[in-house]
């Protein structure tokens, strides 16, 4: 039994666990948010991402939403000014820092752009357009390419426009999800108008939202609604047969994305996020490695009566052993509208769901995430429904993006039975960073008992605290004592690229006295 005189010293010094299912969960490296921090590359520290910059040559009238690197050229899918027609742009010089320029002869004469099809296959770039519902093409991109209106007539085949991102399989097939159909172009066929077929037809109640190759099969994520309830499934198909080989139940909710990580199928699902009957929506990660039903791996509840959006499969990229995607969710009173990430560095760490890069640095998005592209270590993000495109800074700069880490709630239950209902006092709070350099600083804040405002403990900056360690004995800025609390929480804010190694604190039940580790 704990002595009433004990002081308890605790710390947060692992960060690889991501967002906990419960805001009061301690241990395993959890954090309520690690916004614009990399928790994967160095799992024992919080490393800020570089800031984002407006892409060179950004012109809102281009309305570029998708990105493609083919034949050593970086292409963007935009529109003809003041229309919805497909138009191609490219970076005429450097694929990162070059300005966007219209592609010669690279625009459609009619129809409206579809956001899901923008892919290169055998030296032709394929796009889709409404109007006469067709697949268009641009190529041959190794020679003197031209834009052509019809590679394949979707309407002629009785197939709707694409509803999920297209993929190219290891056995040289282009697969395009279109409603309940998979349209295939076989790479063995000659020319952009040949070797097309409707290769798979699913039940009429199903709609395909995403596909991914998984060994010799393709995993097909579908949604269907029955009696007001949306059900998600993943169907396995061998790319040859007229029917799927297995159907996996991925549970209630709308599956938005599917990916394969370490041999398991991962589904990112919104439960109640787009339903008139939803009250407290949930972002759920389910995974499958065998059997007939996927299991829940992560589940995060949003605040009551708030919006949860998982953006479509054109807003998804894979980064090593992780899937990165765009989402909007409100947690603990904070609205996050940015990239999220699920995965882990390697098998010795747990799978983590976390916030990833901010899209527009410290400026909150007022609109949607419209498209995400990745080439090497650089990200391109179309956003705000107005043609804006931001990318990763090519300079080692952190001046415009503030990285924020928020701890789980501290209530002492991991130390003392029934501590959560007893008053406590904070004896000490502080932070450890990597040695600070010019322009770097970290601010430590705390709050208590569910309050929405944060109190500054202190800002540690280069010059004053270059060694990267700072501790406050029972006081905050100005010498004011910490308030007593039943539940407490810390927030660390890094600027200039400062890396955080640990948040250390000590507390006691009100009236206690001596130190106990």
mmCIF file with all atom_site columns, N, CA, C and O in Angstrom, residues 125-170:
data_model
loop_
_atom_site.group_PDB
_atom_site.id
_atom_site.type_symbol
_atom_site.label_atom_id
_atom_site.label_alt_id
_atom_site.label_comp_id
_atom_site.label_asym_id
_atom_site.label_entity_id
_atom_site.label_seq_id
_atom_site.pdbx_PDB_ins_code
_atom_site.Cartn_x
_atom_site.Cartn_y
_atom_site.Cartn_z
_atom_site.occupancy
_atom_site.B_iso_or_equiv
_atom_site.pdbx_formal_charge
_atom_site.auth_seq_id
_atom_site.auth_comp_id
_atom_site.auth_asym_id
_atom_site.auth_atom_id
_atom_site.pdbx_PDB_model_num
ATOM 1   N N  . UNK A 1 125 ? -0.410  7.936  -70.217 1.00 0.00 ? 125 UNK A N  1
ATOM 2   C CA . UNK A 1 125 ? -1.073  8.391  -69.004 1.00 0.00 ? 125 UNK A CA 1
ATOM 3   C C  . UNK A 1 125 ? -2.578  8.296  -69.233 1.00 0.00 ? 125 UNK A C  1
ATOM 4   O O  . UNK A 1 125 ? -3.101  8.813  -70.234 1.00 0.00 ? 125 UNK A O  1
ATOM 5   N N  . UNK A 1 126 ? -3.256  7.639  -68.297 1.00 0.00 ? 126 UNK A N  1
ATOM 6   C CA . UNK A 1 126 ? -4.702  7.430  -68.418 1.00 0.00 ? 126 UNK A CA 1
ATOM 7   C C  . UNK A 1 126 ? -5.446  8.302  -67.401 1.00 0.00 ? 126 UNK A C  1
ATOM 8   O O  . UNK A 1 126 ? -5.021  8.436  -66.250 1.00 0.00 ? 126 UNK A O  1
ATOM 9   N N  . UNK A 1 127 ? -6.545  8.871  -67.875 1.00 0.00 ? 127 UNK A N  1
ATOM 10  C CA . UNK A 1 127 ? -7.424  9.706  -67.062 1.00 0.00 ? 127 UNK A CA 1
ATOM 11  C C  . UNK A 1 127 ? -8.860  9.289  -67.367 1.00 0.00 ? 127 UNK A C  1
ATOM 12  O O  . UNK A 1 127 ? -9.118  8.556  -68.330 1.00 0.00 ? 127 UNK A O  1
ATOM 13  N N  . UNK A 1 128 ? -9.807  9.769  -66.549 1.00 0.00 ? 128 UNK A N  1
ATOM 14  C CA . UNK A 1 128 ? -11.219 9.476  -66.806 1.00 0.00 ? 128 UNK A CA 1
ATOM 15  C C  . UNK A 1 128 ? -12.009 10.762 -66.812 1.00 0.00 ? 128 UNK A C  1
ATOM 16  O O  . UNK A 1 128 ? -11.655 11.738 -66.134 1.00 0.00 ? 128 UNK A O  1
ATOM 17  N N  . UNK A 1 129 ? -13.102 10.747 -67.586 1.00 0.00 ? 129 UNK A N  1
ATOM 18  C CA . UNK A 1 129 ? -13.908 11.954 -67.755 1.00 0.00 ? 129 UNK A CA 1
ATOM 19  C C  . UNK A 1 129 ? -15.386 11.595 -67.806 1.00 0.00 ? 129 UNK A C  1
ATOM 20  O O  . UNK A 1 129 ? -15.782 10.611 -68.438 1.00 0.00 ? 129 UNK A O  1
ATOM 21  N N  . UNK A 1 130 ? -16.186 12.405 -67.124 1.00 0.00 ? 130 UNK A N  1
ATOM 22  C CA . UNK A 1 130 ? -17.634 12.254 -67.218 1.00 0.00 ? 130 UNK A CA 1
ATOM 23  C C  . UNK A 1 130 ? -18.115 12.923 -68.501 1.00 0.00 ? 130 UNK A C  1
ATOM 24  O O  . UNK A 1 130 ? -17.343 13.507 -69.252 1.00 0.00 ? 130 UNK A O  1
ATOM 25  N N  . UNK A 1 131 ? -19.396 12.903 -68.700 1.00 0.00 ? 131 UNK A N  1
ATOM 26  C CA . UNK A 1 131 ? -19.957 13.401 -69.944 1.00 0.00 ? 131 UNK A CA 1
ATOM 27  C C  . UNK A 1 131 ? -20.380 12.195 -70.746 1.00 0.00 ? 131 UNK A C  1
ATOM 28  O O  . UNK A 1 131 ? -21.496 11.700 -70.620 1.00 0.00 ? 131 UNK A O  1
ATOM 29  N N  . UNK A 1 132 ? -19.451 11.662 -71.521 1.00 0.00 ? 132 UNK A N  1
ATOM 30  C CA . UNK A 1 132 ? -19.708 10.380 -72.188 1.00 0.00 ? 132 UNK A CA 1
ATOM 31  C C  . UNK A 1 132 ? -19.074 9.226  -71.416 1.00 0.00 ? 132 UNK A C  1
ATOM 32  O O  . UNK A 1 132 ? -19.049 8.090  -71.903 1.00 0.00 ? 132 UNK A O  1
ATOM 33  N N  . UNK A 1 133 ? -18.592 9.503  -70.207 1.00 0.00 ? 133 UNK A N  1
ATOM 34  C CA . UNK A 1 133 ? -18.023 8.496  -69.302 1.00 0.00 ? 133 UNK A CA 1
ATOM 35  C C  . UNK A 1 133 ? -17.020 7.600  -70.032 1.00 0.00 ? 133 UNK A C  1
ATOM 36  O O  . UNK A 1 133 ? -17.323 6.475  -70.442 1.00 0.00 ? 133 UNK A O  1
ATOM 37  N N  . UNK A 1 134 ? -15.789 8.086  -70.126 1.00 0.00 ? 134 UNK A N  1
ATOM 38  C CA . UNK A 1 134 ? -14.771 7.376  -70.884 1.00 0.00 ? 134 UNK A CA 1
ATOM 39  C C  . UNK A 1 134 ? -13.416 7.507  -70.197 1.00 0.00 ? 134 UNK A C  1
ATOM 40  O O  . UNK A 1 134 ? -13.204 8.360  -69.343 1.00 0.00 ? 134 UNK A O  1
ATOM 41  N N  . UNK A 1 135 ? -12.511 6.637  -70.609 1.00 0.00 ? 135 UNK A N  1
ATOM 42  C CA . UNK A 1 135 ? -11.111 6.726  -70.200 1.00 0.00 ? 135 UNK A CA 1
ATOM 43  C C  . UNK A 1 135 ? -10.356 7.416  -71.324 1.00 0.00 ? 135 UNK A C  1
ATOM 44  O O  . UNK A 1 135 ? -10.432 7.010  -72.493 1.00 0.00 ? 135 UNK A O  1
ATOM 45  N N  . UNK A 1 136 ? -9.636  8.476  -70.977 1.00 0.00 ? 136 UNK A N  1
ATOM 46  C CA . UNK A 1 136 ? -8.832  9.234  -71.932 1.00 0.00 ? 136 UNK A CA 1
ATOM 47  C C  . UNK A 1 136 ? -7.363  8.844  -71.791 1.00 0.00 ? 136 UNK A C  1
ATOM 48  O O  . UNK A 1 136 ? -6.976  8.195  -70.803 1.00 0.00 ? 136 UNK A O  1
ATOM 49  N N  . UNK A 1 137 ? -6.538  9.264  -72.750 1.00 0.00 ? 137 UNK A N  1
ATOM 50  C CA . UNK A 1 137 ? -5.123  8.938  -72.617 1.00 0.00 ? 137 UNK A CA 1
ATOM 51  C C  . UNK A 1 137 ? -4.257  10.029 -73.245 1.00 0.00 ? 137 UNK A C  1
ATOM 52  O O  . UNK A 1 137 ? -4.685  10.778 -74.132 1.00 0.00 ? 137 UNK A O  1
ATOM 53  N N  . UNK A 1 138 ? -3.007  10.083 -72.742 1.00 0.00 ? 138 UNK A N  1
ATOM 54  C CA . UNK A 1 138 ? -2.007  11.026 -73.241 1.00 0.00 ? 138 UNK A CA 1
ATOM 55  C C  . UNK A 1 138 ? -0.720  10.256 -73.451 1.00 0.00 ? 138 UNK A C  1
ATOM 56  O O  . UNK A 1 138 ? -0.197  9.596  -72.555 1.00 0.00 ? 138 UNK A O  1
ATOM 57  N N  . UNK A 1 139 ? -0.167  10.324 -74.661 1.00 0.00 ? 139 UNK A N  1
ATOM 58  C CA . UNK A 1 139 ? 1.062   9.594  -74.936 1.00 0.00 ? 139 UNK A CA 1
ATOM 59  C C  . UNK A 1 139 ? 1.323   9.501  -76.434 1.00 0.00 ? 139 UNK A C  1
ATOM 60  O O  . UNK A 1 139 ? 0.633   10.117 -77.231 1.00 0.00 ? 139 UNK A O  1
ATOM 61  N N  . UNK A 1 140 ? 2.301   8.791  -76.767 1.00 0.00 ? 140 UNK A N  1
ATOM 62  C CA . UNK A 1 140 ? 3.311   8.100  -75.999 1.00 0.00 ? 140 UNK A CA 1
ATOM 63  C C  . UNK A 1 140 ? 4.249   9.130  -75.367 1.00 0.00 ? 140 UNK A C  1
ATOM 64  O O  . UNK A 1 140 ? 4.834   9.957  -76.073 1.00 0.00 ? 140 UNK A O  1
ATOM 65  N N  . UNK A 1 141 ? 4.444   9.098  -74.040 1.00 0.00 ? 141 UNK A N  1
ATOM 66  C CA . UNK A 1 141 ? 5.211   10.144 -73.359 1.00 0.00 ? 141 UNK A CA 1
ATOM 67  C C  . UNK A 1 141 ? 6.708   10.033 -73.597 1.00 0.00 ? 141 UNK A C  1
ATOM 68  O O  . UNK A 1 141 ? 7.471   10.912 -73.177 1.00 0.00 ? 141 UNK A O  1
ATOM 69  N N  . UNK A 1 142 ? 7.156   8.965  -74.277 1.00 0.00 ? 142 UNK A N  1
ATOM 70  C CA . UNK A 1 142 ? 8.576   8.882  -74.629 1.00 0.00 ? 142 UNK A CA 1
ATOM 71  C C  . UNK A 1 142 ? 8.869   9.555  -75.964 1.00 0.00 ? 142 UNK A C  1
ATOM 72  O O  . UNK A 1 142 ? 10.023  9.677  -76.362 1.00 0.00 ? 142 UNK A O  1
ATOM 73  N N  . UNK A 1 143 ? 7.803   9.983  -76.673 1.00 0.00 ? 143 UNK A N  1
ATOM 74  C CA . UNK A 1 143 ? 8.006   10.613 -77.969 1.00 0.00 ? 143 UNK A CA 1
ATOM 75  C C  . UNK A 1 143 ? 7.361   11.981 -78.042 1.00 0.00 ? 143 UNK A C  1
ATOM 76  O O  . UNK A 1 143 ? 7.689   12.872 -77.254 1.00 0.00 ? 143 UNK A O  1
ATOM 77  N N  . UNK A 1 144 ? 6.436   12.153 -78.999 1.00 0.00 ? 144 UNK A N  1
ATOM 78  C CA . UNK A 1 144 ? 5.709   13.410 -79.153 1.00 0.00 ? 144 UNK A CA 1
ATOM 79  C C  . UNK A 1 144 ? 4.247   13.149 -78.774 1.00 0.00 ? 144 UNK A C  1
ATOM 80  O O  . UNK A 1 144 ? 3.403   12.892 -79.648 1.00 0.00 ? 144 UNK A O  1
ATOM 81  N N  . UNK A 1 145 ? 3.913   13.187 -77.482 1.00 0.00 ? 145 UNK A N  1
ATOM 82  C CA . UNK A 1 145 ? 2.593   12.742 -77.031 1.00 0.00 ? 145 UNK A CA 1
ATOM 83  C C  . UNK A 1 145 ? 1.481   13.719 -77.390 1.00 0.00 ? 145 UNK A C  1
ATOM 84  O O  . UNK A 1 145 ? 1.689   14.916 -77.541 1.00 0.00 ? 145 UNK A O  1
ATOM 85  N N  . UNK A 1 146 ? 0.277   13.163 -77.531 1.00 0.00 ? 146 UNK A N  1
ATOM 86  C CA . UNK A 1 146 ? -0.926  13.953 -77.742 1.00 0.00 ? 146 UNK A CA 1
ATOM 87  C C  . UNK A 1 146 ? -2.022  13.451 -76.820 1.00 0.00 ? 146 UNK A C  1
ATOM 88  O O  . UNK A 1 146 ? -1.956  12.331 -76.300 1.00 0.00 ? 146 UNK A O  1
ATOM 89  N N  . UNK A 1 147 ? -3.027  14.313 -76.630 1.00 0.00 ? 147 UNK A N  1
ATOM 90  C CA . UNK A 1 147 ? -4.166  13.953 -75.785 1.00 0.00 ? 147 UNK A CA 1
ATOM 91  C C  . UNK A 1 147 ? -5.268  13.380 -76.668 1.00 0.00 ? 147 UNK A C  1
ATOM 92  O O  . UNK A 1 147 ? -5.619  13.954 -77.693 1.00 0.00 ? 147 UNK A O  1
ATOM 93  N N  . UNK A 1 148 ? -5.805  12.234 -76.255 1.00 0.00 ? 148 UNK A N  1
ATOM 94  C CA . UNK A 1 148 ? -6.859  11.568 -77.014 1.00 0.00 ? 148 UNK A CA 1
ATOM 95  C C  . UNK A 1 148 ? -8.068  11.324 -76.119 1.00 0.00 ? 148 UNK A C  1
ATOM 96  O O  . UNK A 1 148 ? -7.929  10.952 -74.947 1.00 0.00 ? 148 UNK A O  1
ATOM 97  N N  . UNK A 1 149 ? -9.243  11.512 -76.671 1.00 0.00 ? 149 UNK A N  1
ATOM 98  C CA . UNK A 1 149 ? -10.461 11.530 -75.861 1.00 0.00 ? 149 UNK A CA 1
ATOM 99  C C  . UNK A 1 149 ? -10.916 10.157 -75.404 1.00 0.00 ? 149 UNK A C  1
ATOM 100 O O  . UNK A 1 149 ? -11.543 10.041 -74.354 1.00 0.00 ? 149 UNK A O  1
ATOM 101 N N  . UNK A 1 150 ? -10.647 9.100  -76.154 1.00 0.00 ? 150 UNK A N  1
ATOM 102 C CA . UNK A 1 150 ? -11.212 7.806  -75.783 1.00 0.00 ? 150 UNK A CA 1
ATOM 103 C C  . UNK A 1 150 ? -10.202 6.680  -75.964 1.00 0.00 ? 150 UNK A C  1
ATOM 104 O O  . UNK A 1 150 ? -9.836  6.325  -77.098 1.00 0.00 ? 150 UNK A O  1
ATOM 105 N N  . UNK A 1 151 ? -9.770  6.131  -74.831 1.00 0.00 ? 151 UNK A N  1
ATOM 106 C CA . UNK A 1 151 ? -9.046  4.865  -74.856 1.00 0.00 ? 151 UNK A CA 1
ATOM 107 C C  . UNK A 1 151 ? -10.033 3.715  -74.676 1.00 0.00 ? 151 UNK A C  1
ATOM 108 O O  . UNK A 1 151 ? -9.863  2.641  -75.259 1.00 0.00 ? 151 UNK A O  1
ATOM 109 N N  . UNK A 1 152 ? -11.072 3.970  -73.852 1.00 0.00 ? 152 UNK A N  1
ATOM 110 C CA . UNK A 1 152 ? -12.071 2.938  -73.581 1.00 0.00 ? 152 UNK A CA 1
ATOM 111 C C  . UNK A 1 152 ? -13.353 3.640  -73.158 1.00 0.00 ? 152 UNK A C  1
ATOM 112 O O  . UNK A 1 152 ? -13.333 4.559  -72.328 1.00 0.00 ? 152 UNK A O  1
ATOM 113 N N  . UNK A 1 153 ? -14.461 3.203  -73.726 1.00 0.00 ? 153 UNK A N  1
ATOM 114 C CA . UNK A 1 153 ? -15.764 3.789  -73.398 1.00 0.00 ? 153 UNK A CA 1
ATOM 115 C C  . UNK A 1 153 ? -16.370 3.044  -72.217 1.00 0.00 ? 153 UNK A C  1
ATOM 116 O O  . UNK A 1 153 ? -16.812 1.887  -72.357 1.00 0.00 ? 153 UNK A O  1
ATOM 117 N N  . UNK A 1 154 ? -16.390 3.689  -71.065 1.00 0.00 ? 154 UNK A N  1
ATOM 118 C CA . UNK A 1 154 ? -17.008 3.084  -69.891 1.00 0.00 ? 154 UNK A CA 1
ATOM 119 C C  . UNK A 1 154 ? -18.519 2.965  -70.072 1.00 0.00 ? 154 UNK A C  1
ATOM 120 O O  . UNK A 1 154 ? -19.117 1.942  -69.737 1.00 0.00 ? 154 UNK A O  1
ATOM 121 N N  . UNK A 1 155 ? -19.114 4.034  -70.585 1.00 0.00 ? 155 UNK A N  1
ATOM 122 C CA . UNK A 1 155 ? -20.568 3.996  -70.781 1.00 0.00 ? 155 UNK A CA 1
ATOM 123 C C  . UNK A 1 155 ? -20.953 2.916  -71.788 1.00 0.00 ? 155 UNK A C  1
ATOM 124 O O  . UNK A 1 155 ? -21.983 2.247  -71.637 1.00 0.00 ? 155 UNK A O  1
ATOM 125 N N  . UNK A 1 156 ? -20.112 2.720  -72.803 1.00 0.00 ? 156 UNK A N  1
ATOM 126 C CA . UNK A 1 156 ? -20.380 1.677  -73.783 1.00 0.00 ? 156 UNK A CA 1
ATOM 127 C C  . UNK A 1 156 ? -20.326 0.287  -73.180 1.00 0.00 ? 156 UNK A C  1
ATOM 128 O O  . UNK A 1 156 ? -21.006 -0.637 -73.648 1.00 0.00 ? 156 UNK A O  1
ATOM 129 N N  . UNK A 1 157 ? -19.521 0.126  -72.126 1.00 0.00 ? 157 UNK A N  1
ATOM 130 C CA . UNK A 1 157 ? -19.416 -1.164 -71.449 1.00 0.00 ? 157 UNK A CA 1
ATOM 131 C C  . UNK A 1 157 ? -20.415 -1.286 -70.299 1.00 0.00 ? 157 UNK A C  1
ATOM 132 O O  . UNK A 1 157 ? -20.439 -2.318 -69.612 1.00 0.00 ? 157 UNK A O  1
ATOM 133 N N  . UNK A 1 158 ? -21.219 -0.233 -70.091 1.00 0.00 ? 158 UNK A N  1
ATOM 134 C CA . UNK A 1 158 ? -22.190 -0.252 -69.000 1.00 0.00 ? 158 UNK A CA 1
ATOM 135 C C  . UNK A 1 158 ? -21.555 -0.101 -67.632 1.00 0.00 ? 158 UNK A C  1
ATOM 136 O O  . UNK A 1 158 ? -22.072 -0.614 -66.635 1.00 0.00 ? 158 UNK A O  1
ATOM 137 N N  . UNK A 1 159 ? -20.446 0.625  -67.592 1.00 0.00 ? 159 UNK A N  1
ATOM 138 C CA . UNK A 1 159 ? -19.651 0.758  -66.372 1.00 0.00 ? 159 UNK A CA 1
ATOM 139 C C  . UNK A 1 159 ? -19.582 2.229  -65.977 1.00 0.00 ? 159 UNK A C  1
ATOM 140 O O  . UNK A 1 159 ? -19.370 3.094  -66.847 1.00 0.00 ? 159 UNK A O  1
ATOM 141 N N  . UNK A 1 160 ? -19.740 2.577  -64.685 1.00 0.00 ? 160 UNK A N  1
ATOM 142 C CA . UNK A 1 160 ? -19.631 3.978  -64.270 1.00 0.00 ? 160 UNK A CA 1
ATOM 143 C C  . UNK A 1 160 ? -18.190 4.451  -64.202 1.00 0.00 ? 160 UNK A C  1
ATOM 144 O O  . UNK A 1 160 ? -17.248 3.680  -64.410 1.00 0.00 ? 160 UNK A O  1
ATOM 145 N N  . UNK A 1 161 ? -18.015 5.720  -63.870 1.00 0.00 ? 161 UNK A N  1
ATOM 146 C CA . UNK A 1 161 ? -16.688 6.300  -63.708 1.00 0.00 ? 161 UNK A CA 1
ATOM 147 C C  . UNK A 1 161 ? -15.952 5.667  -62.532 1.00 0.00 ? 161 UNK A C  1
ATOM 148 O O  . UNK A 1 161 ? -16.571 5.097  -61.620 1.00 0.00 ? 161 UNK A O  1
ATOM 149 N N  . UNK A 1 162 ? -14.616 5.771  -62.505 1.00 0.00 ? 162 UNK A N  1
ATOM 150 C CA . UNK A 1 162 ? -13.848 5.206  -61.391 1.00 0.00 ? 162 UNK A CA 1
ATOM 151 C C  . UNK A 1 162 ? -14.292 5.729  -60.034 1.00 0.00 ? 162 UNK A C  1
ATOM 152 O O  . UNK A 1 162 ? -14.598 6.910  -59.877 1.00 0.00 ? 162 UNK A O  1
ATOM 153 N N  . UNK A 1 163 ? -14.301 4.824  -59.057 1.00 0.00 ? 163 UNK A N  1
ATOM 154 C CA . UNK A 1 163 ? -14.684 5.147  -57.680 1.00 0.00 ? 163 UNK A CA 1
ATOM 155 C C  . UNK A 1 163 ? -13.553 4.899  -56.695 1.00 0.00 ? 163 UNK A C  1
ATOM 156 O O  . UNK A 1 163 ? -13.727 5.076  -55.492 1.00 0.00 ? 163 UNK A O  1
ATOM 157 N N  . UNK A 1 164 ? -12.406 4.472  -57.190 1.00 0.00 ? 164 UNK A N  1
ATOM 158 C CA . UNK A 1 164 ? -11.242 4.244  -56.357 1.00 0.00 ? 164 UNK A CA 1
ATOM 159 C C  . UNK A 1 164 ? -9.985  4.347  -57.195 1.00 0.00 ? 164 UNK A C  1
ATOM 160 O O  . UNK A 1 164 ? -10.030 4.337  -58.435 1.00 0.00 ? 164 UNK A O  1
ATOM 161 N N  . UNK A 1 165 ? -8.863  4.422  -56.533 1.00 0.00 ? 165 UNK A N  1
ATOM 162 C CA . UNK A 1 165 ? -7.569  4.602  -57.185 1.00 0.00 ? 165 UNK A CA 1
ATOM 163 C C  . UNK A 1 165 ? -7.176  3.343  -57.972 1.00 0.00 ? 165 UNK A C  1
ATOM 164 O O  . UNK A 1 165 ? -7.331  2.219  -57.495 1.00 0.00 ? 165 UNK A O  1
ATOM 165 N N  . UNK A 1 166 ? -6.657  3.535  -59.181 1.00 0.00 ? 166 UNK A N  1
ATOM 166 C CA . UNK A 1 166 ? -6.217  2.423  -60.026 1.00 0.00 ? 166 UNK A CA 1
ATOM 167 C C  . UNK A 1 166 ? -4.848  1.921  -59.569 1.00 0.00 ? 166 UNK A C  1
ATOM 168 O O  . UNK A 1 166 ? -4.072  2.655  -58.944 1.00 0.00 ? 166 UNK A O  1
ATOM 169 N N  . UNK A 1 167 ? -4.548  0.663  -59.888 1.00 0.00 ? 167 UNK A N  1
ATOM 170 C CA . UNK A 1 167 ? -3.240  0.087  -59.570 1.00 0.00 ? 167 UNK A CA 1
ATOM 171 C C  . UNK A 1 167 ? -2.705  -0.667 -60.779 1.00 0.00 ? 167 UNK A C  1
ATOM 172 O O  . UNK A 1 167 ? -3.452  -1.036 -61.687 1.00 0.00 ? 167 UNK A O  1
ATOM 173 N N  . UNK A 1 168 ? -1.385  -0.895 -60.777 1.00 0.00 ? 168 UNK A N  1
ATOM 174 C CA . UNK A 1 168 ? -0.728  -1.755 -61.760 1.00 0.00 ? 168 UNK A CA 1
ATOM 175 C C  . UNK A 1 168 ? -0.175  -2.953 -61.011 1.00 0.00 ? 168 UNK A C  1
ATOM 176 O O  . UNK A 1 168 ? 0.567   -2.803 -60.033 1.00 0.00 ? 168 UNK A O  1
ATOM 177 N N  . UNK A 1 169 ? -0.520  -4.148 -61.435 1.00 0.00 ? 169 UNK A N  1
ATOM 178 C CA . UNK A 1 169 ? -0.138  -5.351 -60.715 1.00 0.00 ? 169 UNK A CA 1
ATOM 179 C C  . UNK A 1 169 ? 1.235   -5.856 -61.162 1.00 0.00 ? 169 UNK A C  1
ATOM 180 O O  . UNK A 1 169 ? 1.768   -5.444 -62.193 1.00 0.00 ? 169 UNK A O  1
ATOM 181 N N  . UNK A 1 170 ? 1.770   -6.753 -60.368 1.00 0.00 ? 170 UNK A N  1
ATOM 182 C CA . UNK A 1 170 ? 3.092   -7.307 -60.663 1.00 0.00 ? 170 UNK A CA 1
ATOM 183 C C  . UNK A 1 170 ? 3.095   -8.107 -61.958 1.00 0.00 ? 170 UNK A C  1
ATOM 184 O O  . UNK A 1 170 ? 4.149   -8.260 -62.600 1.00 0.00 ? 170 UNK A O  1
#
